[in-house]
């Protein structure tokens, strides 16, 4: 069945909808590396997404079918590709399509929205965040021509302390000693 999807910017009125999609996306992103049990909301999820929906620099986008039923979401922002390669890029993150709506073109419509956003901000590239655990996500982006840019790994400090066979590194970053804003009127 062929569906016509449209993509619109979300507003604060979409908070509940966005939280529903965010729960699917964050579950996929954090369950394994952070040892969080499936289905548990992250602390302060609601307030973080409320702030996100009010942030003029970031755009939550909703993909919906021709009946106005929402199928998924993504988050767009302008970023620089890196400190040494200072080019503007459109960053697409938190991409998720509801399970029963996958394979109908909703995901591609979200990428289309990212391409439109990139053109509007004068960026030549779209950078997408994809968690390694999502096989279908990685396949989906690769099929559209996305290549790996950088892989971020995460480990708890406790685990690092156990695994590092080096003496403690003594370095003072100034935290806890001075107020960052001290002396500033
Ligand atoms: C990755 C994800 C966003 C893709 O969304 P989607 O809506 O299924 O994507 P599309 O339907 O546009 O495309 C998926 C496939 O369906 C095909 N397709 C697109 N429109 C179609 C249609 N009308 N009928 C049948 N197939 C169609 C596409 O060709 C594509 O095939 P390919 O991946 O082999 O190239 C979705 O699978 C998802 O939410 N996964 C879990 C979260 C995730 O991994 N997010 C990624 C970042 S972490």
PDB file of C-alpha atoms in Angstrom, residues 1-6 17 20-21 24 62-73 96-110 136 140:
ATOM      1  CA  UNK A   1       0.000   0.000   0.000  1.00  0.00           C
ATOM      2  CA  UNK A   2       1.469   3.369  -1.027  1.00  0.00           C
ATOM      3  CA  UNK A   3       1.174   6.185   1.501  1.00  0.00           C
ATOM      4  CA  UNK A   4       1.621   9.893   1.040  1.00  0.00           C
ATOM      5  CA  UNK A   5       3.488  11.304   3.986  1.00  0.00           C
ATOM      6  CA  UNK A   6       3.962  14.923   4.905  1.00  0.00           C
ATOM      7  CA  UNK A  17       2.998  12.559  20.869  1.00  0.00           C
ATOM      8  CA  UNK A  20       5.653   8.582  22.825  1.00  0.00           C
ATOM      9  CA  UNK A  21       8.146   8.564  19.945  1.00  0.00           C
ATOM     10  CA  UNK A  24      10.910   4.317  21.513  1.00  0.00           C
ATOM     11  CA  UNK A  62       6.531  14.884  12.805  1.00  0.00           C
ATOM     12  CA  UNK A  63       5.808  12.709   9.795  1.00  0.00           C
ATOM     13  CA  UNK A  64       2.147  11.990   9.234  1.00  0.00           C
ATOM     14  CA  UNK A  65       0.028  10.236   6.654  1.00  0.00           C
ATOM     15  CA  UNK A  66      -2.688  11.776   4.495  1.00  0.00           C
ATOM     16  CA  UNK A  67      -5.222  11.188   7.303  1.00  0.00           C
ATOM     17  CA  UNK A  68      -3.107  13.282   9.678  1.00  0.00           C
ATOM     18  CA  UNK A  69      -2.039  10.222  11.695  1.00  0.00           C
ATOM     19  CA  UNK A  70       1.489  10.621  13.047  1.00  0.00           C
ATOM     20  CA  UNK A  71       3.915   7.842  12.093  1.00  0.00           C
ATOM     21  CA  UNK A  72       7.248   9.075  13.449  1.00  0.00           C
ATOM     22  CA  UNK A  73       9.507  11.937  14.320  1.00  0.00           C
ATOM     23  CA  UNK A  96      11.952   6.878  14.814  1.00  0.00           C
ATOM     24  CA  UNK A  97       8.952   5.478  12.978  1.00  0.00           C
ATOM     25  CA  UNK A  98       6.313   3.470  14.786  1.00  0.00           C
ATOM     26  CA  UNK A  99       6.844  -0.212  14.279  1.00  0.00           C
ATOM     27  CA  UNK A 100       3.615  -0.877  12.418  1.00  0.00           C
ATOM     28  CA  UNK A 101       4.235   2.104  10.086  1.00  0.00           C
ATOM     29  CA  UNK A 102       7.707   1.068   8.949  1.00  0.00           C
ATOM     30  CA  UNK A 103       8.488   0.212   5.323  1.00  0.00           C
ATOM     31  CA  UNK A 104       5.877   2.642   3.975  1.00  0.00           C
ATOM     32  CA  UNK A 105       8.086   5.633   3.238  1.00  0.00           C
ATOM     33  CA  UNK A 106       7.719   7.622   6.493  1.00  0.00           C
ATOM     34  CA  UNK A 107      11.454   7.367   7.245  1.00  0.00           C
ATOM     35  CA  UNK A 108      12.366   8.575   3.780  1.00  0.00           C
ATOM     36  CA  UNK A 109      10.043  11.533   4.207  1.00  0.00           C
ATOM     37  CA  UNK A 110      11.941  12.494   7.379  1.00  0.00           C
ATOM     38  CA  UNK A 136      17.409  -1.566  10.452  1.00  0.00           C
ATOM     39  CA  UNK A 140      18.238   2.318   6.172  1.00  0.00           C
TER      40      UNK A 140
END
